[in-house]
Each structure stands twice: as structure tokens, then as C-alpha cells.
PDB file of C-alpha atoms and ligand atoms in Angstrom:
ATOM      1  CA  UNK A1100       3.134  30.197  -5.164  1.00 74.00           C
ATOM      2  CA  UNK A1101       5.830  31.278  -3.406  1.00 84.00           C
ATOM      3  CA  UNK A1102       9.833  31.673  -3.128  1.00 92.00           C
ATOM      4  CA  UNK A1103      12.037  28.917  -1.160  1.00 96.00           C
ATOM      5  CA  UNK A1104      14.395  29.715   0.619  1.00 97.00           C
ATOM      6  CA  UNK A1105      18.076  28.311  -0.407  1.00 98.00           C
ATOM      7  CA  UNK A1106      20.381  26.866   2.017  1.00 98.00           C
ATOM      8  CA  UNK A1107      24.073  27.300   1.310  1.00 98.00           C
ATOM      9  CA  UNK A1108      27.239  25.715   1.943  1.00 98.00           C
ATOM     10  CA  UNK A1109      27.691  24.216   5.466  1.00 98.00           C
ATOM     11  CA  UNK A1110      24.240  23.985   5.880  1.00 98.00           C
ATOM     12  CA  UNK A1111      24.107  20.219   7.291  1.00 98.00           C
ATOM     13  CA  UNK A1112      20.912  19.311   4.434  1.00 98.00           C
ATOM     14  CA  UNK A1113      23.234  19.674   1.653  1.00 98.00           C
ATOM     15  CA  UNK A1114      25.475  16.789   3.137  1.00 98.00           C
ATOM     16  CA  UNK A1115      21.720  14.459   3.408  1.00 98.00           C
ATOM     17  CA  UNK A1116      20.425  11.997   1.375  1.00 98.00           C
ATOM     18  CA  UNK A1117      16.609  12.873  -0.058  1.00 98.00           C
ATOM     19  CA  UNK A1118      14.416  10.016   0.167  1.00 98.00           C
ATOM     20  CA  UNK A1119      12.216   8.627  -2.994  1.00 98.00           C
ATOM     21  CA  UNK A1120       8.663  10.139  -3.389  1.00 98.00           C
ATOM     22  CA  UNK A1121       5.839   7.601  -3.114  1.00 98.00           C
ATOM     23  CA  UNK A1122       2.933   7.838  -5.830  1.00 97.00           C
ATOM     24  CA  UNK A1123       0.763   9.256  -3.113  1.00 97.00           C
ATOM     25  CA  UNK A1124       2.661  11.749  -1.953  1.00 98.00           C
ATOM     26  CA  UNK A1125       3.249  12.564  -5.575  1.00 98.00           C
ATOM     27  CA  UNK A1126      -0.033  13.728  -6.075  1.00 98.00           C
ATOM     28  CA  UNK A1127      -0.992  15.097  -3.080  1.00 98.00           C
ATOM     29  CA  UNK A1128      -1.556  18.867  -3.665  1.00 98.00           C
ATOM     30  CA  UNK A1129       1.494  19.807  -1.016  1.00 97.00           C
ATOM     31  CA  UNK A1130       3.593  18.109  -3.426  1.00 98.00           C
ATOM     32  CA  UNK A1131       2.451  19.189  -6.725  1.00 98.00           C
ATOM     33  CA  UNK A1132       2.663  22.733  -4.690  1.00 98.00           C
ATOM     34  CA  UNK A1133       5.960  22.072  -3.496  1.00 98.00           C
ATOM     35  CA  UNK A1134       7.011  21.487  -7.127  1.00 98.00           C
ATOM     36  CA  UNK A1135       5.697  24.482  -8.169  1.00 98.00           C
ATOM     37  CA  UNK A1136       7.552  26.380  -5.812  1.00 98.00           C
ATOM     38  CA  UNK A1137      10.777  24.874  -6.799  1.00 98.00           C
ATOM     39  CA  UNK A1138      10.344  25.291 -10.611  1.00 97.00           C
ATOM     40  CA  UNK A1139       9.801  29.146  -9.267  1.00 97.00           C
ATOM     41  CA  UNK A1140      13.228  29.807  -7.085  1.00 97.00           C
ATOM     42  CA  UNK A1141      15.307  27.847  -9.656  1.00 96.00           C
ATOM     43  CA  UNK A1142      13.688  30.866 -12.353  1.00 94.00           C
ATOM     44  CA  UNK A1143      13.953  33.905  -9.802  1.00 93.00           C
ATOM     45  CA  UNK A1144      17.491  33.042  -8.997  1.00 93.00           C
ATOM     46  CA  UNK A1145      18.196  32.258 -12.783  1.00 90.00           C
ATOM     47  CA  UNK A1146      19.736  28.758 -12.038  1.00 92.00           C
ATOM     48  CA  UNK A1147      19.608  26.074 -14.683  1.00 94.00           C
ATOM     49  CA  UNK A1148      18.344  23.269 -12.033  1.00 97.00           C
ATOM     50  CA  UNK A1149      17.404  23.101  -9.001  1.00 98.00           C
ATOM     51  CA  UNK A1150      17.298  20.355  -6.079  1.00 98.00           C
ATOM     52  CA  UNK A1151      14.620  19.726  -3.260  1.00 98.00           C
ATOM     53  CA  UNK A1152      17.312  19.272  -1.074  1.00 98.00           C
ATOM     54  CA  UNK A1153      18.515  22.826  -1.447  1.00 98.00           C
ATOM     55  CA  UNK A1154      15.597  24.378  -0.101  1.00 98.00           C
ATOM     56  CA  UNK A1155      15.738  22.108   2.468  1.00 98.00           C
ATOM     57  CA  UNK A1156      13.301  19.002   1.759  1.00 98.00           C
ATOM     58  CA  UNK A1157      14.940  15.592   1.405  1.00 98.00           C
ATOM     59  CA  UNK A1158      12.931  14.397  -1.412  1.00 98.00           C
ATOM     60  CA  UNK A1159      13.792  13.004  -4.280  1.00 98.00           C
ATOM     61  CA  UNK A1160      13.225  14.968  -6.979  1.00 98.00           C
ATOM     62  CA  UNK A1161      14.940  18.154  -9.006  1.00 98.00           C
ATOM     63  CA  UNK A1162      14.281  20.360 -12.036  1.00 98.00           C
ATOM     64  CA  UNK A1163      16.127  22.085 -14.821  1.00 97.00           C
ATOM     65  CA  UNK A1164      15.573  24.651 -17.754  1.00 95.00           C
ATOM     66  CA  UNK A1165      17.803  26.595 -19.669  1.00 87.00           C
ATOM     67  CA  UNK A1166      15.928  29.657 -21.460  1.00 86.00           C
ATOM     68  CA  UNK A1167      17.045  33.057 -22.023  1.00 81.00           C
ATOM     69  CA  UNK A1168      19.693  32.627 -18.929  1.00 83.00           C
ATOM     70  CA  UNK A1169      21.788  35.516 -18.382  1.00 84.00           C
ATOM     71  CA  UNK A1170      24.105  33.575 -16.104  1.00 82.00           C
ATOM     72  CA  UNK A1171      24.383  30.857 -19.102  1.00 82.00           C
ATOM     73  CA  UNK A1172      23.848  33.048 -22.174  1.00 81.00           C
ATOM     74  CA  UNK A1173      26.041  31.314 -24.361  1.00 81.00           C
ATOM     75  CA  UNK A1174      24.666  27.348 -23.479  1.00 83.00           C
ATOM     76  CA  UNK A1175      21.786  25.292 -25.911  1.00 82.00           C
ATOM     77  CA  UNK A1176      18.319  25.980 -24.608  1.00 86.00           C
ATOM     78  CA  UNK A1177      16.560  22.829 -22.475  1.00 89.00           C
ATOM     79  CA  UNK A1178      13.147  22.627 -22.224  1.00 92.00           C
ATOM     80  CA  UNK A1179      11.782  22.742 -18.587  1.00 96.00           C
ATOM     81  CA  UNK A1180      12.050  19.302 -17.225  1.00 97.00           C
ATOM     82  CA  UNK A1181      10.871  18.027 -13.650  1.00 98.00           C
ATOM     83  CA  UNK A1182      12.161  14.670 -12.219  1.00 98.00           C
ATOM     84  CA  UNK A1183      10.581  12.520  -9.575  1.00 98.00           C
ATOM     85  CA  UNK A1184      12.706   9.603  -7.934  1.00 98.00           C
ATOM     86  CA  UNK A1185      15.552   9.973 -10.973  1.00 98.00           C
ATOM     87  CA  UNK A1186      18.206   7.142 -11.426  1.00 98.00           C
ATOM     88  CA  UNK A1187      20.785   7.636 -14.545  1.00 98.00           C
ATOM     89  CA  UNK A1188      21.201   4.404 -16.750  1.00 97.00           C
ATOM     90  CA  UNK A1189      23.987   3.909 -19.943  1.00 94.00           C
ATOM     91  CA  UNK A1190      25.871   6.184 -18.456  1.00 94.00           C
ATOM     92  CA  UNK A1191      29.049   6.704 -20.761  1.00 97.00           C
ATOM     93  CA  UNK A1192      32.788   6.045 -19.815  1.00 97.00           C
ATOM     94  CA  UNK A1193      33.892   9.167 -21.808  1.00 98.00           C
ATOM     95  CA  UNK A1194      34.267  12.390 -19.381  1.00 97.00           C
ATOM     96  CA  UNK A1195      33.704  15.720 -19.959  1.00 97.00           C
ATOM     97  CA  UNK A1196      35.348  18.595 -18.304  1.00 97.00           C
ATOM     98  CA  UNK A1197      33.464  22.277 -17.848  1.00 96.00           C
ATOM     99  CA  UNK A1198      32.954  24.900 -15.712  1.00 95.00           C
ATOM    100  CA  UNK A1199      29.617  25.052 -13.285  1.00 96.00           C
ATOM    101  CA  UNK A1200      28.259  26.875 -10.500  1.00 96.00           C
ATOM    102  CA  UNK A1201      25.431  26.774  -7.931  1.00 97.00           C
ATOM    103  CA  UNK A1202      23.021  28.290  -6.134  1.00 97.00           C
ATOM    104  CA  UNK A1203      23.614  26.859  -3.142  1.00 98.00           C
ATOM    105  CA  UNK A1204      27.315  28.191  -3.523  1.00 98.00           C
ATOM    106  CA  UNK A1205      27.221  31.670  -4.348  1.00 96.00           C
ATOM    107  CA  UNK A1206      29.799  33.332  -6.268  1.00 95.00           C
ATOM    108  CA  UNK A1207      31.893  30.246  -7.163  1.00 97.00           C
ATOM    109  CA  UNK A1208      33.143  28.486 -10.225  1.00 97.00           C
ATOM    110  CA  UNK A1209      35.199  25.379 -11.084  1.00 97.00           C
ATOM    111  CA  UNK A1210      35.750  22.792 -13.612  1.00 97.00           C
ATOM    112  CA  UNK A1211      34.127  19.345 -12.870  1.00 98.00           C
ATOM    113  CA  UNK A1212      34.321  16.405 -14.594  1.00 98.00           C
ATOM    114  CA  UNK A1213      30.946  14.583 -15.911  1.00 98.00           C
ATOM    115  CA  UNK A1214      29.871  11.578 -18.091  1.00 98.00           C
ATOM    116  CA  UNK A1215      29.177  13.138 -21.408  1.00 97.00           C
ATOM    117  CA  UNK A1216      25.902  11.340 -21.999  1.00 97.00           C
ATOM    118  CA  UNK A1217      23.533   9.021 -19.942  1.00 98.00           C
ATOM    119  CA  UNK A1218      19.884   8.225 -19.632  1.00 98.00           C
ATOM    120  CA  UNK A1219      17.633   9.538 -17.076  1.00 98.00           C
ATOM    121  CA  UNK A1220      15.138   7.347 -15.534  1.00 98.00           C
ATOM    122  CA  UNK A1221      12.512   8.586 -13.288  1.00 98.00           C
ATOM    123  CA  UNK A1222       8.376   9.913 -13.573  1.00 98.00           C
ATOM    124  CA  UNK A1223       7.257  12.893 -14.609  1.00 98.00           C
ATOM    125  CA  UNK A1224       4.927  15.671 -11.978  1.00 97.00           C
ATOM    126  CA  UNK A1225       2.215  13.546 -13.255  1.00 97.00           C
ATOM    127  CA  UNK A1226       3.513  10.119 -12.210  1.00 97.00           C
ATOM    128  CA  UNK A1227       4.205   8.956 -15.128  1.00 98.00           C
ATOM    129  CA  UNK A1228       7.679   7.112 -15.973  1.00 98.00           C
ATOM    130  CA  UNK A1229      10.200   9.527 -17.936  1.00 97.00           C
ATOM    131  CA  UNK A1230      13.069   8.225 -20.260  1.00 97.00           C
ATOM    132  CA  UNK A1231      15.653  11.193 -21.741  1.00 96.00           C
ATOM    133  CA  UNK A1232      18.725  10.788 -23.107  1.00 96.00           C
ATOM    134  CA  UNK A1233      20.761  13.312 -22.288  1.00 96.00           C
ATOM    135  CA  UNK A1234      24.195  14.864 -23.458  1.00 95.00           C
ATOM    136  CA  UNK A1235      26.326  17.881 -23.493  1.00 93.00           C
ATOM    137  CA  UNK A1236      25.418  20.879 -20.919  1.00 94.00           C
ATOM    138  CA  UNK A1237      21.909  19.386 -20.081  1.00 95.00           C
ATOM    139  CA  UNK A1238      23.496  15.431 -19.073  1.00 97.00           C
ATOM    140  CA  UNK A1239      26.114  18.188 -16.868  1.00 97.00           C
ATOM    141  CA  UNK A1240      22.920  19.685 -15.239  1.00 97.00           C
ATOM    142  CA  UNK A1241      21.247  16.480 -14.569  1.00 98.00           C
ATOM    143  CA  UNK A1242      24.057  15.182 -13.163  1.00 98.00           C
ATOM    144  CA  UNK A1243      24.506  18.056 -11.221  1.00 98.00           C
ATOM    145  CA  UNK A1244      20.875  18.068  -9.564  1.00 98.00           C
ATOM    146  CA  UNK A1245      21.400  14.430  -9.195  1.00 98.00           C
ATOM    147  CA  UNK A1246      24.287  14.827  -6.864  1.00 98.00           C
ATOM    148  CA  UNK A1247      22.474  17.284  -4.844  1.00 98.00           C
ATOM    149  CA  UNK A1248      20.115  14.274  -3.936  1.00 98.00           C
ATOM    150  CA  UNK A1249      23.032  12.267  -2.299  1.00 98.00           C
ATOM    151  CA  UNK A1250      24.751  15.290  -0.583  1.00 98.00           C
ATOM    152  CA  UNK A1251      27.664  15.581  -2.695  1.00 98.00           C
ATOM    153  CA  UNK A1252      28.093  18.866  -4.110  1.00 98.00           C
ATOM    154  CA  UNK A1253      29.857  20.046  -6.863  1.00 98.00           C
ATOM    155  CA  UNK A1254      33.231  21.081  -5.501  1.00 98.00           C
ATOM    156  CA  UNK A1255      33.213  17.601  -3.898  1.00 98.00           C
ATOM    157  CA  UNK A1256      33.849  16.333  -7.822  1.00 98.00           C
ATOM    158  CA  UNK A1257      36.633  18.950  -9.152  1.00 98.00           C
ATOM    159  CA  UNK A1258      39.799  17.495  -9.996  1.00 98.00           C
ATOM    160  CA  UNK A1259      41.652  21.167 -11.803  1.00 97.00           C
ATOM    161  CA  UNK A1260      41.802  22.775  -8.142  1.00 97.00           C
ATOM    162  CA  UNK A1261      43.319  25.779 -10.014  1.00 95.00           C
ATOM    163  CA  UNK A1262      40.132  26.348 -12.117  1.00 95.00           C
ATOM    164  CA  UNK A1263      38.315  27.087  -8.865  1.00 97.00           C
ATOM    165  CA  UNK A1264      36.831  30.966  -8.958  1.00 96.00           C
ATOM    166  CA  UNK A1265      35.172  33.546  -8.024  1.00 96.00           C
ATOM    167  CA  UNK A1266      32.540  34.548 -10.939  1.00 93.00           C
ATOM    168  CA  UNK A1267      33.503  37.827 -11.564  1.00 93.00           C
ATOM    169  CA  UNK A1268      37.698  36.938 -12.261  1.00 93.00           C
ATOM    170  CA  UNK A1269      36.103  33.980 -13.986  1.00 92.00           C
ATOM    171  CA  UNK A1270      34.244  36.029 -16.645  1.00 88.00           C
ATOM    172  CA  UNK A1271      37.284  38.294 -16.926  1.00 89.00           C
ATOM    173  CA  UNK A1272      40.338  36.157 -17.122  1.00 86.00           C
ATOM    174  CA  UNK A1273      38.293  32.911 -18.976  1.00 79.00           C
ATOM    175  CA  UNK A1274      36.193  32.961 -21.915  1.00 63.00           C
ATOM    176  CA  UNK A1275      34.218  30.104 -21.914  1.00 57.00           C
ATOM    177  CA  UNK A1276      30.813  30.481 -20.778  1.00 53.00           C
TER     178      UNK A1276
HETATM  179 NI1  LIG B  76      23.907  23.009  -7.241  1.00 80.73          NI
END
């Protein structure tokens, strides 16, 4: 296993579409490698999710976790999930506005607006189809990753241009997590 390397803001791939995964490619053992690999940068960088297209392959797929995250101490645990090919269904008209981050843009915080709950369609590592419903911080994340995949980011999305921050100010001028 080994680290990816992330590419940051400006770097052209974040502005790409990823293509879907066919079931062969799937389980080749490049891909099932490749996942791997992912799952391990989004831990040793402490992110809650993380998209192929941030270490620079244009696939379709992205993970998430929240355990024991010292960037997101204060958020409801989510148990390590990894999405192949995702599309969101029932997505809900109400909006939620929060605060989020990302690796890919270091340093940075803002409030963005998000559906509060939706379903997530895709197939699990294995290949086999995955239905969550999702709500709260872990529909945020999703929807988060999910953007990644069509090269919007998250700053693309924020509509309170004065909550934009750096981290640090952020955790001493705003309490919410
Ligand atoms: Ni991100």
C-alpha cells in the first residue's frame, strides 16, 4: 500500500469529470489496489472522504469515514464506506447550511449549502449494488465527494462569502465544529 499524492487547487484534474468504473476494471487487482490506496491518504491526512479525482485518477468512485477525527472531533461517527459509480436519488428540497473543508484546499473553511438527506446509489469494492440513506454531516460528505467527481469543488457552492476562512481564525472566532 502506499500514499497518493493530492493535487490542490488549480490543478486542471480537479476541474475534470471522472468517468464510471466498468465491472472489470472493478475487480482487477490495480483497482481493488487503487482503492486501497485511497481509503489510506483520506486516513493519513485525517479527511472524512476522499475522491479519485484528487489524487489524480478520473474514476468514478470516492470514500468516507468519520472515526476518532481530530479535524472533526465534535461530528457523529460514519462507518467506512467506499462508492463505485455513485448517483444520489430522493434527494430532499430542504437545505442545510455548515461549515466544510478539503484536502485538496488546504487551510480553508466556508459555509456551503447541501440537501439535508438523499439516497446514495452506487456498488460496493465488491461489485455489488449499495443503497444508503444518508442525512446530516455524512449526506454533507457524500455530497461533497460527489462533487469532486464532476469538478466542482466546494467553494464553487458557498453562498455566505463572509464565512470563508482560514482554519486557524475559524476555530478561534467560531465555535461550531
Ligand atoms: Ni474535497
Amino acid at each position: 500500500m502506499s500514499f497518493l499524492s493530492i493535487a490542490h487547487l488549480g490543478n486542471p484534474i480537479l476541474r475534470q469529470k471522472a468517468k464510471s468504473v466498468s465491472r472489470e476494471e472493478l475487480f482487477s487487482i490495480e483497482f481493488q489496489n487503487f482503492i486501497s490506496d485511497l481509503i489510506e491518504t483520506m486516513l493519513e491526512y485525517d479527511g472524512v472522504g476522499l475522491a479519485a479525482t484528487q489524487v489524480h485518477v478520473l474514476k468514478q468512485v470516492f470514500v468516507f469515514e468519520v472515526k476518532n477525527n481530530p479535524r472533526y472531533p465534535n461530528r457523529d461517527a460514519i462507518p467506512l464506506t467506499i462508492v463505485i459509480n455513485p448517483v444520489f436519488k430522493k434527494l430532499s428540497k430542504k437545505m442545510e447550511e455548515d461549515f466544510e473543508s478539503c484536502l485538496s484546499i488546504p487551510g480553508l473553511v466556508a459555509k456551503v449549502p447541501r440537501h439535508s438527506s438523499l439516497t446514495l446509489e452506487g456498488l460496493t469494492r465488491e461489485g455489488k449494488p449499495l443503497e444508503m440513506k444518508l442525512s446530516g454531516f455524512a449526506a454533507r460528505v457524500a455530497q461533497h465527494e460527489n462533487d469532486h467527481l464532476h469538478g466542482i469543488v466546494y467553494l464553487d457552492r458557498v453562498l455566505d462569502k463572509p464565512s470563508l476562512a482560514f482554519e486557524r481564525e475559524h476555530r478561534k472566532f467560531c465555535h461550531s465544529p
